[in-house]
Coordinates of C-alpha atoms in Angstrom, one line a residue:
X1 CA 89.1 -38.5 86.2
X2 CA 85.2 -37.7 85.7
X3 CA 84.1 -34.3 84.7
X4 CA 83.1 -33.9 88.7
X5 CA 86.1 -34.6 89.8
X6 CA 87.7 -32.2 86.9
X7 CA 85.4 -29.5 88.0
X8 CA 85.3 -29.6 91.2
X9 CA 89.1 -29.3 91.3
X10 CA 89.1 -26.2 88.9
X11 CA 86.6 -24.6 91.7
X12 CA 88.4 -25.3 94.6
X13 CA 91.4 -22.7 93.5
X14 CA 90.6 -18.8 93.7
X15 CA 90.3 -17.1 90.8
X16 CA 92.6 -18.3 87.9
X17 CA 93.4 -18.2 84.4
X18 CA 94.6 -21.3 82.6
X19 CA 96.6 -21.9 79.3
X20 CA 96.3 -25.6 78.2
X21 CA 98.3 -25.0 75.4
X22 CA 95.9 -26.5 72.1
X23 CA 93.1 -26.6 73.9
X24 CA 93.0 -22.5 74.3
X25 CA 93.3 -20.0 77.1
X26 CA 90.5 -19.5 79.3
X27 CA 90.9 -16.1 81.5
X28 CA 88.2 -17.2 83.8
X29 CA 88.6 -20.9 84.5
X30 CA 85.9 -21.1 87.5
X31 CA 83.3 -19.5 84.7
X32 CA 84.2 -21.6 82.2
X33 CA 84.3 -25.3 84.2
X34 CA 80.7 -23.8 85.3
X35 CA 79.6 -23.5 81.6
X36 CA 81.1 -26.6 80.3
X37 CA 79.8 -28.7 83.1
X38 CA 76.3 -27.6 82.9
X39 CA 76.3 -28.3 79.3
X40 CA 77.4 -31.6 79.8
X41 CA 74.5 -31.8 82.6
X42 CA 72.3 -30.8 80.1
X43 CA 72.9 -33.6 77.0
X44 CA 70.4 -36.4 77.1
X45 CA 72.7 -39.2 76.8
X46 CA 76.2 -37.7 77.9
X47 CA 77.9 -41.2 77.5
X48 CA 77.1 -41.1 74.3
X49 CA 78.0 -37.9 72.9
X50 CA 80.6 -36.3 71.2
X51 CA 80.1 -32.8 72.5
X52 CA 80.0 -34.6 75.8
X53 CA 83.6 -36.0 75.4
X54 CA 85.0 -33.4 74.0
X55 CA 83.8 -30.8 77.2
X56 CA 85.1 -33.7 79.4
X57 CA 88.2 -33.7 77.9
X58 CA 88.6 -29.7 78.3
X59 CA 87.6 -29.9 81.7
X60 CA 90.1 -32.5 82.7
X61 CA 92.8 -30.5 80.5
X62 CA 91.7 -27.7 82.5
X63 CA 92.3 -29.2 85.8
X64 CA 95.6 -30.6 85.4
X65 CA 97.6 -27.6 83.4
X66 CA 98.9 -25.2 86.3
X67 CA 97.4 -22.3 86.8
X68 CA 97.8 -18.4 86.4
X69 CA 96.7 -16.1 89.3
X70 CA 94.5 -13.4 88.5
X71 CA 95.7 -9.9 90.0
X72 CA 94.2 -7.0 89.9
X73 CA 96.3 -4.2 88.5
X74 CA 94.6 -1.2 88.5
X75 CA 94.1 -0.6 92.0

């Protein structure tokens, strides 16, 4: 799976949280595929990279744990 793919997956769902267990909790996913991804948009040489690989690898953790709906509770 490429970061795209990985990202574009994590958009496609409403609203979430996800808990990929060592790689951390992230309460909004959509926000945080959208900073990862442009960050990896923005390295020179991505292929290359170690930060590269290592945001790839968070968003691909990202898009395959299952998700947690985010409701809002204080209505």
């Amino acid at each position: 799976m490429t970061s795209t793919e990985a990202y574009n997956i994590i958009t496609s769902k409403p609203s979430h949280s996800i808990n990929t267990g060592g790689l951390g909790f992230y309460q909004d996913a959509i926000k945080t595929a959208k900073i990862f991804y442009k960050r990896i948009k923005e390295i020179q040489n991505p292929h290359e990279s170690q930060e590269a690989l290592a945001l790839r690898k968070m968003l691909i953790a990202m898009a395959e744990s299952k998700t947690i709906p985010q409701t809002n509770k204080r209505q």
